[in-house]
Coordinates of C-alpha atoms in Angstrom, one line a residue:
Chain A
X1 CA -10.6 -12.0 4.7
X2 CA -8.6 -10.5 7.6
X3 CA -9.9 -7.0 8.4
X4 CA -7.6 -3.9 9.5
X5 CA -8.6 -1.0 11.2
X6 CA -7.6 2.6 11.7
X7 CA -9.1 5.7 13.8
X8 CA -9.5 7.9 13.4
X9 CA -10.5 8.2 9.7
X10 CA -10.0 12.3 9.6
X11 CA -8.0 14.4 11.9
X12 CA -7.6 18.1 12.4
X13 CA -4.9 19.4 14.5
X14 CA -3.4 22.6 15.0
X15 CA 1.0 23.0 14.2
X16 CA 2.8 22.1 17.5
X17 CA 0.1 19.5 18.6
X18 CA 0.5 15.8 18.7
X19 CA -2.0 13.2 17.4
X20 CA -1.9 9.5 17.6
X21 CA -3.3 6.8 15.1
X22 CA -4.3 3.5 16.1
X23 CA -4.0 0.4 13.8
X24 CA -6.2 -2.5 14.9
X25 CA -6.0 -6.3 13.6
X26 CA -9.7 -7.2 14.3
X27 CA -9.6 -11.4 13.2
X28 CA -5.8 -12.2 13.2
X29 CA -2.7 -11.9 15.3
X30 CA -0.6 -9.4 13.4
X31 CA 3.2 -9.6 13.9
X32 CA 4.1 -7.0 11.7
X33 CA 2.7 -4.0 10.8
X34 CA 3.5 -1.0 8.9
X35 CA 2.9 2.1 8.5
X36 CA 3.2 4.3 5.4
X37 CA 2.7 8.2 4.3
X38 CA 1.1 9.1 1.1
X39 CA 1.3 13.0 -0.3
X40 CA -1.4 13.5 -3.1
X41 CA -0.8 11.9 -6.5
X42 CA 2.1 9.7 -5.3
X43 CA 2.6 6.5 -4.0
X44 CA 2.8 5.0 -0.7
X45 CA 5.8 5.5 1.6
X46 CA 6.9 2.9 3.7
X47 CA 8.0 4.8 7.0
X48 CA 8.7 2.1 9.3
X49 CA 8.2 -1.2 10.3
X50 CA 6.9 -2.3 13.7
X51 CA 6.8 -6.3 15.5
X52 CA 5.1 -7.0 18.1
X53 CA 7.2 -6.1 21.6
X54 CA 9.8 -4.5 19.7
X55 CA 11.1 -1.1 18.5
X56 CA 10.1 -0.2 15.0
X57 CA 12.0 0.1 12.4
X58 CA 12.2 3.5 10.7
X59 CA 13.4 3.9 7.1
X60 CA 15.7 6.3 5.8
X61 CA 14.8 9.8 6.1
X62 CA 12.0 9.3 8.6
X63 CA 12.9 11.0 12.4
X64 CA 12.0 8.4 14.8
X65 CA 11.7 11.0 17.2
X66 CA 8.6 12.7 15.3
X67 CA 6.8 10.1 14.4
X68 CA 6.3 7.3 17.3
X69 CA 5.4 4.0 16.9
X70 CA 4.6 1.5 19.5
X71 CA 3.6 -2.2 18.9
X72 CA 2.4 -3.0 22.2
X73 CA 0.5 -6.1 21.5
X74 CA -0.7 -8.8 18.4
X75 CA -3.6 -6.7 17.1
X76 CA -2.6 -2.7 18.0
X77 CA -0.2 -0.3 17.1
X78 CA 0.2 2.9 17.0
X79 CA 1.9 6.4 15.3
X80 CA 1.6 9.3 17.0
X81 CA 3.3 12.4 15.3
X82 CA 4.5 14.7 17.6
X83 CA 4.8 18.6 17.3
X84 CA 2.7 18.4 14.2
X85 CA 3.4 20.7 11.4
X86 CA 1.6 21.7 8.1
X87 CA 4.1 19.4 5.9
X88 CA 3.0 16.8 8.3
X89 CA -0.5 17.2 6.7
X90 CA -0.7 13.5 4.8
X91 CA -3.1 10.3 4.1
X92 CA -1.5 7.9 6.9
X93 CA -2.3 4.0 6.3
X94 CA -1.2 1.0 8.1
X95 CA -1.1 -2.4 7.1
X96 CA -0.8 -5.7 9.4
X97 CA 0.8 -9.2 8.3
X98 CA 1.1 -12.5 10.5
X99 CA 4.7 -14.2 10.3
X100 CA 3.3 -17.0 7.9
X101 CA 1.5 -14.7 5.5
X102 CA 3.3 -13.0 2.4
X103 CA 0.2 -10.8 2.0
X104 CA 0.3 -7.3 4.0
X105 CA -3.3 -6.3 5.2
X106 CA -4.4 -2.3 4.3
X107 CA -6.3 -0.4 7.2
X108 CA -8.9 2.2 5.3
X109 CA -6.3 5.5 6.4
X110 CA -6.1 8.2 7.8
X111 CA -6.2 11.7 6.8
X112 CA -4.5 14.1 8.9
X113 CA -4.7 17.9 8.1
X114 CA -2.4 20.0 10.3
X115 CA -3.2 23.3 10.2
Chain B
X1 CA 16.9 0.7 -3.8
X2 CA 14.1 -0.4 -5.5
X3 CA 13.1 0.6 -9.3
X4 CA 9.1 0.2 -10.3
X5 CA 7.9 1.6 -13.0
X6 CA 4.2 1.9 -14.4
X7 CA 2.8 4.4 -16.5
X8 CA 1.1 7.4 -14.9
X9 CA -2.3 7.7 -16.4
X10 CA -4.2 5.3 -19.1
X11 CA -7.9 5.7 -20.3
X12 CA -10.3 3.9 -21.6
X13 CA -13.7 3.5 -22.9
X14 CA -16.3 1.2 -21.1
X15 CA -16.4 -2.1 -21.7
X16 CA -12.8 -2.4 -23.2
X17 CA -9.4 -4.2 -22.3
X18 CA -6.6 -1.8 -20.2
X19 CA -3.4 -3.7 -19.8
X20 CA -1.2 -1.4 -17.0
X21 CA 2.5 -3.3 -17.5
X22 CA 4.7 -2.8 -14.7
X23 CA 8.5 -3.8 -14.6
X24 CA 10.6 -4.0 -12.0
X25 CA 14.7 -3.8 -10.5
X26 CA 14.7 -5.0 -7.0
X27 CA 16.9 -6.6 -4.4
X28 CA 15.6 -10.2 -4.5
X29 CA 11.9 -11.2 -5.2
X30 CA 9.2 -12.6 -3.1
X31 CA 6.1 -12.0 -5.1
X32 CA 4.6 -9.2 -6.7
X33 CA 1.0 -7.8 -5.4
X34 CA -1.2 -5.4 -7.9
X35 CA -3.3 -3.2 -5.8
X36 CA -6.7 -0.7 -7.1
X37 CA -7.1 2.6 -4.8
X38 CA -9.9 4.9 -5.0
X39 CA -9.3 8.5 -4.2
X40 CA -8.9 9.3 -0.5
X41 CA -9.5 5.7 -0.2
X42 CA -6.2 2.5 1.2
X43 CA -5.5 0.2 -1.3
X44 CA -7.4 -3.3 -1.7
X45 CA -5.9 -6.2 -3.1
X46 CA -6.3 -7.7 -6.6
X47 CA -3.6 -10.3 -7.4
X48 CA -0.2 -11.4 -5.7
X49 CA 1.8 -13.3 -8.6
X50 CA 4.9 -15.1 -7.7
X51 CA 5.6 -17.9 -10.6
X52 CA 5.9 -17.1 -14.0
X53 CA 2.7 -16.9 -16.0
X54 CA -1.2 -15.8 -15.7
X55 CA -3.3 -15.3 -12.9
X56 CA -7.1 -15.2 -13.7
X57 CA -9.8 -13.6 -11.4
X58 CA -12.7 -12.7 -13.0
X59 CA -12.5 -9.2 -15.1
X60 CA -8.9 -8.8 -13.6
X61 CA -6.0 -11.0 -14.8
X62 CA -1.9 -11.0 -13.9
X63 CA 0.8 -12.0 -15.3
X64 CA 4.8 -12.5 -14.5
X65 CA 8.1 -12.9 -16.2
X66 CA 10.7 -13.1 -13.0
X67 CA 13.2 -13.0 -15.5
X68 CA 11.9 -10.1 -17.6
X69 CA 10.8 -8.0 -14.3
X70 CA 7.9 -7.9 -15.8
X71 CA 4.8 -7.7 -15.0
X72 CA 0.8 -6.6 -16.4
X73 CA -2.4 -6.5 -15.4
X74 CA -5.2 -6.8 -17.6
X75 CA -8.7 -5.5 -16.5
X76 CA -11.7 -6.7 -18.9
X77 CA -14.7 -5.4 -19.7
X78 CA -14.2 -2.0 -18.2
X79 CA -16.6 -0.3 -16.2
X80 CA -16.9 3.2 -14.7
X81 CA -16.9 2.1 -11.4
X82 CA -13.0 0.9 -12.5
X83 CA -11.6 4.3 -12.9
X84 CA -8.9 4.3 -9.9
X85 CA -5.4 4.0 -8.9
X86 CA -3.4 1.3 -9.9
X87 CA -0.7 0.0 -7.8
X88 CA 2.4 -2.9 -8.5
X89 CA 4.2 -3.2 -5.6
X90 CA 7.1 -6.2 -5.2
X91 CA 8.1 -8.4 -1.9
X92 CA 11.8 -8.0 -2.2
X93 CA 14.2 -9.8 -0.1
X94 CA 13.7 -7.6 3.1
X95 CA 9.7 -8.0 3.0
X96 CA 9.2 -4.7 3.0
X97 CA 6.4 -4.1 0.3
X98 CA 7.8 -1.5 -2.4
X99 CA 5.3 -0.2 -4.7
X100 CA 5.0 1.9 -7.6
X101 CA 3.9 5.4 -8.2
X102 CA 0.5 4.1 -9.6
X103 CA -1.1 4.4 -12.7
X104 CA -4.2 6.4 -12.9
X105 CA -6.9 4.3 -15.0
X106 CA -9.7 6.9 -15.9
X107 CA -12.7 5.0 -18.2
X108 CA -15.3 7.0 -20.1
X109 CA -19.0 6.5 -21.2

């Protein structure tokens, strides 16, 4: 099956610091990918949708500003949240789709603790 | 917006049936996906449904009314290692996955 990738896998930053995340296709072209937030004991968060050479799409409520996504090729893109803050503190996970594919592929996540 | 609901939390005893329903309001449908997450862990994928009826895969099976917004997953044979998350998400018209706040499937010895 088609294999997603994050890294890292656990990050520590201090408040005011930026971090990026990388989300790697390893056996298919993705055209799509997304990236999503999830708190403890909820659900995932869709916070924006990024295709390949253009800008991502952010959903409501997300500052496109903060967090920055850039699909720069097939297989990579990546979020880097800038000026990181405790409330930023959050399981990240991305998930990668090619155009003829209804499934969405899950990267293993990332766990970023701001503190 | 979207409305999923599931229940929150179900348990079971080891080596029963657990059927986690899951209905749905959404702008258009493109499929609906079941999903199992272990804690700290990205969701994998058990089932995408998207005609009416059962889906059979193993210990896990699916199934879909479109026009109930309904949907269940049955897991069989339960085993400890099946304790996790359970996630329905639908494919509505914009194909931006929408899921539901999971239901917490906890089995006992």
């Amino acid at each position: 099956g088609a294999v997603v990738s994050q890294h890292p896998s656990r990050v520590i930053c201090k408040s005011g610091t930026s971090v990026k995340i990388e989300c790697r296709s390893l056996d298919f072209q993705a055209t799509t990918m997304f990236w999503y937030r999830q708190f403890p004991k909820q659900s995932l968060m869709l916070m924006a949708t990024s295709n390949e050479g253009s800008k991502a799409t952010y959903e409501q409520g997300v500052e496109k500003d903060k967090f920055l996504i850039n699909h720069a090729s097939l297989t990579l893109s990546t979020l880097t949240v800038t000026s990181a803050h405790p409330e930023d503190s959050s399981f990240y996970i991305c998930s990668a789709k090619d155009t003829d594919d209804h499934e969405q592929y899950f990267g293993p996540g990332t766990r970023l603790t701001v503190t | 917006g979207q409305n999923i609901d599931q229940p929150t939390e179900m348990t079971a005893t080891e080596g029963a049936i657990v059927q986690i329903n899951c209905t749905y309001q959404t702008s258009g449908f493109n499929g609906l996906f079941w999903y199992q997450q272990h804690a700290g862990e990205a969701p994998t994928f058990l089932s995408y449904n998207v005609l009416d009826g059962l889906e059979e895969k193993g210990r896990f099976s699916s199934f879909l009314s479109r026009s109930k917004g309904y949907s269940y997953l049955l897991l069989k044979e339960l085993q400890m290692k099946d304790s996790a998350s359970y996630l329905c998400a639908v494919l509505p018209n914009d194909y931006k996955l929408s899921f539901g706040a999971g239901t917490t499937v906890t089995v006992r010895a």
